[in-house]
XYZ file of C-alpha atoms in Angstrom:
283
model
C 8.646 -9.561 -19.774
C 6.041 -10.885 -17.124
C 6.808 -14.139 -15.489
C 4.780 -17.092 -17.021
C 3.600 -15.067 -19.896
C 4.459 -17.998 -22.297
C 2.940 -20.772 -20.183
C -0.438 -20.522 -21.787
C 1.075 -21.094 -25.147
C 2.778 -24.332 -23.904
C -0.832 -25.589 -22.954
C -2.212 -24.902 -26.430
C -1.505 -28.397 -28.033
C -3.128 -30.260 -25.140
C -6.257 -28.025 -25.384
C -6.650 -28.906 -28.996
C -6.345 -32.720 -28.304
C -8.380 -32.473 -25.251
C -11.448 -31.268 -27.311
C -11.819 -34.665 -28.865
C -10.349 -37.075 -26.528
C -12.385 -39.074 -23.955
C -12.063 -41.744 -21.343
C -8.611 -43.396 -21.131
C -7.206 -41.044 -23.852
C -8.243 -37.958 -21.928
C -6.636 -39.456 -18.731
C -3.431 -40.174 -20.758
C -3.561 -36.462 -21.898
C -3.675 -35.376 -18.220
C -0.601 -37.452 -17.566
C 1.274 -35.918 -20.488
C 0.176 -32.447 -19.670
C 1.349 -32.501 -16.068
C 4.633 -34.026 -17.156
C 5.413 -31.728 -19.984
C 8.143 -29.053 -19.674
C 6.887 -25.505 -19.402
C 3.286 -26.370 -18.748
C 2.466 -24.889 -15.415
C -1.202 -23.504 -15.930
C -4.149 -25.986 -16.324
C -7.464 -24.224 -15.737
C -8.379 -24.098 -19.309
C -7.706 -27.744 -19.732
C -9.872 -28.387 -16.567
C -12.806 -26.464 -18.228
C -13.014 -28.784 -21.217
C -16.206 -30.893 -21.182
C -14.290 -34.168 -21.996
C -11.956 -33.623 -19.220
C -14.863 -32.955 -16.784
C -16.625 -36.147 -17.640
C -13.611 -37.975 -16.089
C -15.163 -37.214 -12.695
C -18.141 -39.389 -13.499
C -16.019 -42.527 -13.923
C -14.619 -44.402 -11.110
C -11.706 -45.676 -13.291
C -10.596 -42.284 -14.352
C -11.705 -39.974 -11.608
C -8.335 -39.930 -9.934
C -6.803 -38.335 -13.131
C -9.147 -35.440 -12.804
C -8.066 -35.170 -9.255
C -4.386 -35.257 -10.424
C -5.161 -32.322 -12.843
C -6.722 -30.505 -9.994
C -3.728 -31.078 -7.757
C -1.501 -29.448 -10.292
C -3.715 -26.619 -10.816
C -4.542 -25.499 -7.325
C -2.673 -27.645 -4.683
C 0.892 -28.424 -3.255
C 3.254 -31.235 -2.832
C 2.112 -31.550 0.766
C -1.474 -32.208 -0.530
C -0.089 -34.908 -2.654
C 1.665 -36.611 0.237
C -1.542 -36.573 2.240
C -3.819 -38.025 -0.683
C -1.194 -39.968 -2.751
C -3.316 -43.267 -2.327
C -6.205 -41.713 -3.945
C -4.120 -40.391 -6.964
C -2.045 -41.880 -9.647
C 1.707 -42.328 -8.906
C 3.808 -39.345 -10.082
C 6.879 -39.612 -12.237
C 9.974 -37.529 -11.442
C 9.078 -34.826 -13.829
C 5.640 -34.443 -12.224
C 7.096 -34.399 -8.651
C 9.582 -31.717 -9.560
C 6.982 -29.669 -11.301
C 4.545 -29.844 -8.408
C 7.391 -28.780 -6.062
C 7.947 -25.687 -8.128
C 4.200 -24.834 -7.922
C 4.333 -25.373 -4.182
C 6.994 -22.869 -3.753
C 4.746 -20.348 -5.686
C 1.930 -20.984 -3.474
C 3.902 -20.627 -0.352
C 5.406 -17.323 -1.690
C 1.860 -16.004 -2.065
C 1.478 -15.759 1.799
C 4.962 -14.228 2.396
C 8.054 -13.053 0.827
C 10.679 -14.704 3.131
C 10.660 -18.591 3.009
C 13.114 -20.236 5.577
C 14.886 -23.282 4.284
C 13.448 -25.344 7.259
C 9.845 -24.762 6.120
C 10.806 -25.510 2.480
C 12.585 -28.692 3.280
C 9.584 -29.931 5.218
C 6.972 -28.811 2.806
C 8.754 -30.293 -0.383
C 10.144 -33.224 1.317
C 13.666 -32.388 0.372
C 16.548 -34.376 2.067
C 19.272 -31.846 1.830
C 19.677 -28.002 1.595
C 21.834 -28.433 -1.582
C 18.951 -30.213 -3.363
C 16.649 -27.514 -2.299
C 18.760 -24.732 -3.491
C 19.252 -26.464 -6.945
C 15.490 -26.849 -7.126
C 14.956 -23.050 -6.504
C 17.728 -22.087 -8.963
C 15.909 -24.299 -11.562
C 12.615 -22.618 -10.850
C 14.338 -19.147 -11.334
C 15.700 -20.201 -14.635
C 12.364 -21.562 -15.742
C 10.893 -18.016 -15.071
C 8.542 -19.486 -12.346
C 9.745 -17.143 -9.670
C 12.362 -14.449 -9.070
C 14.342 -14.148 -5.868
C 17.529 -14.490 -4.052
C 19.011 -17.215 -1.938
C 20.262 -15.988 1.374
C 22.606 -18.884 2.292
C 23.845 -17.104 5.440
C 20.342 -16.750 6.951
C 19.311 -19.923 5.211
C 16.112 -18.528 3.538
C 14.592 -17.665 0.056
C 13.811 -13.959 -0.534
C 10.972 -14.025 -3.140
C 10.588 -10.898 -5.400
C 8.045 -12.089 -7.780
C 6.270 -15.390 -8.947
C 4.045 -16.461 -11.672
C 0.347 -16.658 -10.969
C -1.374 -19.978 -10.347
C -4.868 -21.024 -11.338
C -7.646 -20.002 -8.918
C -9.425 -22.677 -7.133
C -13.237 -22.595 -7.387
C -14.766 -20.947 -4.247
C -11.602 -18.996 -3.593
C -12.560 -15.861 -5.635
C -14.058 -14.090 -2.753
C -11.067 -14.800 -0.552
C -8.858 -13.392 -3.306
C -10.914 -10.234 -3.587
C -10.821 -9.707 0.129
C -7.019 -10.047 0.083
C -6.796 -7.489 -2.816
C -9.000 -5.048 -1.010
C -6.834 -5.381 2.142
C -3.695 -4.975 0.210
C -5.142 -1.868 -1.644
C -6.143 -0.413 1.809
C -2.731 -1.157 3.243
C -1.111 0.356 0.155
C -3.085 3.436 0.342
C -2.287 3.964 4.158
C 1.384 3.397 3.309
C 1.249 5.993 0.521
C -0.572 8.599 2.778
C 1.982 8.010 5.475
C 4.759 8.502 2.834
C 3.011 11.853 1.596
C 2.940 13.063 5.195
C 6.731 12.226 5.781
C 7.623 13.938 2.511
C 5.717 17.158 3.482
C 7.243 17.010 6.976
C 10.801 16.588 5.683
C 10.187 19.439 3.141
C 9.017 21.816 5.941
C 11.891 20.885 8.135
C 14.358 21.433 5.266
C 12.754 24.813 4.595
C 12.841 25.777 8.194
C 16.433 24.700 8.529
C 17.273 26.857 5.450
C 15.582 29.931 6.780
C 17.208 29.422 10.286
C 20.576 29.156 8.531
C 19.936 32.327 6.452
C 18.893 34.287 9.555
C 21.937 33.059 11.507
C 24.115 34.107 8.571
C 22.542 37.565 8.681
C 23.043 37.966 12.401
C 26.784 36.950 12.042
C 27.265 39.377 9.339
C 25.571 42.215 11.337
C 27.600 41.349 14.513
C 30.807 41.334 12.402
C 30.054 44.712 10.977
C 29.383 46.114 14.475
C 32.690 44.712 15.668
C 34.593 46.300 12.636
C 32.890 49.691 13.301
C 33.887 49.598 16.919
C 37.366 48.772 16.195
C 37.699 51.626 13.780
C 36.143 54.056 16.192
C 38.456 53.015 19.038
C 41.609 53.463 16.698
C 40.581 56.929 15.534
C 39.491 58.142 19.013
C 42.515 56.875 20.868
C 45.124 58.355 18.299
C 43.485 61.872 18.471
C 43.160 62.194 22.356
C 46.606 60.872 22.955
C 48.255 62.941 20.479
C 46.537 66.210 21.753
C 47.505 65.604 25.481
C 51.106 64.725 24.570
C 51.355 67.927 22.537
C 49.948 70.066 25.304
C 52.377 68.468 27.790
C 55.399 69.261 25.626
C 54.198 72.817 24.914
C 53.741 73.518 28.691
C 57.157 72.217 29.564
C 58.733 74.474 26.879
C 56.874 77.509 28.221
C 58.101 76.808 31.750
C 61.775 76.582 30.518
C 61.561 79.667 28.542
C 60.097 81.578 31.458
C 62.853 80.344 33.773
C 65.801 80.971 31.510
C 65.207 83.170 28.526
C 62.618 85.786 29.859
C 64.316 89.090 30.774
C 63.213 90.935 33.890
C 61.252 94.139 33.283
C 62.803 97.502 34.548
C 61.240 99.143 37.548
C 60.411 102.760 37.087
C 60.583 105.389 40.044
C 62.865 106.597 42.681
C 62.784 103.504 44.864
C 64.167 101.414 42.000
C 66.667 99.050 43.324
C 70.013 98.449 41.629
C 70.742 95.141 40.140
C 72.696 92.883 42.499
C 75.736 93.240 40.250
C 75.776 96.981 40.803
C 75.518 96.604 44.615
C 78.407 94.212 44.689
C 80.512 96.372 42.384
C 82.939 98.636 44.455
C 82.518 102.468 43.859
C 85.495 104.643 43.265
C 86.199 107.546 45.640
C 86.351 111.013 44.139
C 89.433 112.898 45.010
C 88.681 116.186 46.759
C 90.456 119.195 45.494
């Protein structure tokens, strides 16, 4: 629900009476409307012919100024011109302070306690915080009290009546806001595209890195398999050859018989030479 959506309904009874009241009765109507709970917008009451006629009377002119004060201005304006205005009761002073906070929040979102205390003529921070809390409950504004930083953080406020001659200023402010918003949105779009591109590039780089790692691991595994198979074959073959060569040498030295020598000059074995020969007996 939008803030201040029911404020116009609160003004309806005063609009009906203002169509017929003049002079002192119309002045009394203004006093009642500015004191009534829940009535925070007054432009429609200001537009009534009977109310406008009060500006032509020296006796009742100040009541028209009072209604304009509640419609457009602030508590500081009241303090500067209170000699030209009717005295305010407590309800009127509190309401005007609520509306002053709304006007200040239109310029910036963060309102320090020090500025609020001065603008609203509040004696203590506790009374200021109570005033702000009441304004939040009355649906005049939405915000948060930051007691540590001593400031009011405004999120949203009701709208106040537009003072005559301020329409062009408001349009300029709206155009400036629209331009700023467009620039911010364009910057956000660029950032979003940049982040998306960076994310895609990082994803591709990660994928390429993973592929390189897998290829490298495959090459390492293949080299290990090749080294294992080649080392076992060459080592086994040389070892076998060495064993066979040694066996052949031993066999030649020990087991191989000497071949007989044919012919007249054949030498007798050493054993036969050493063996003593028997002498034959001569007859």
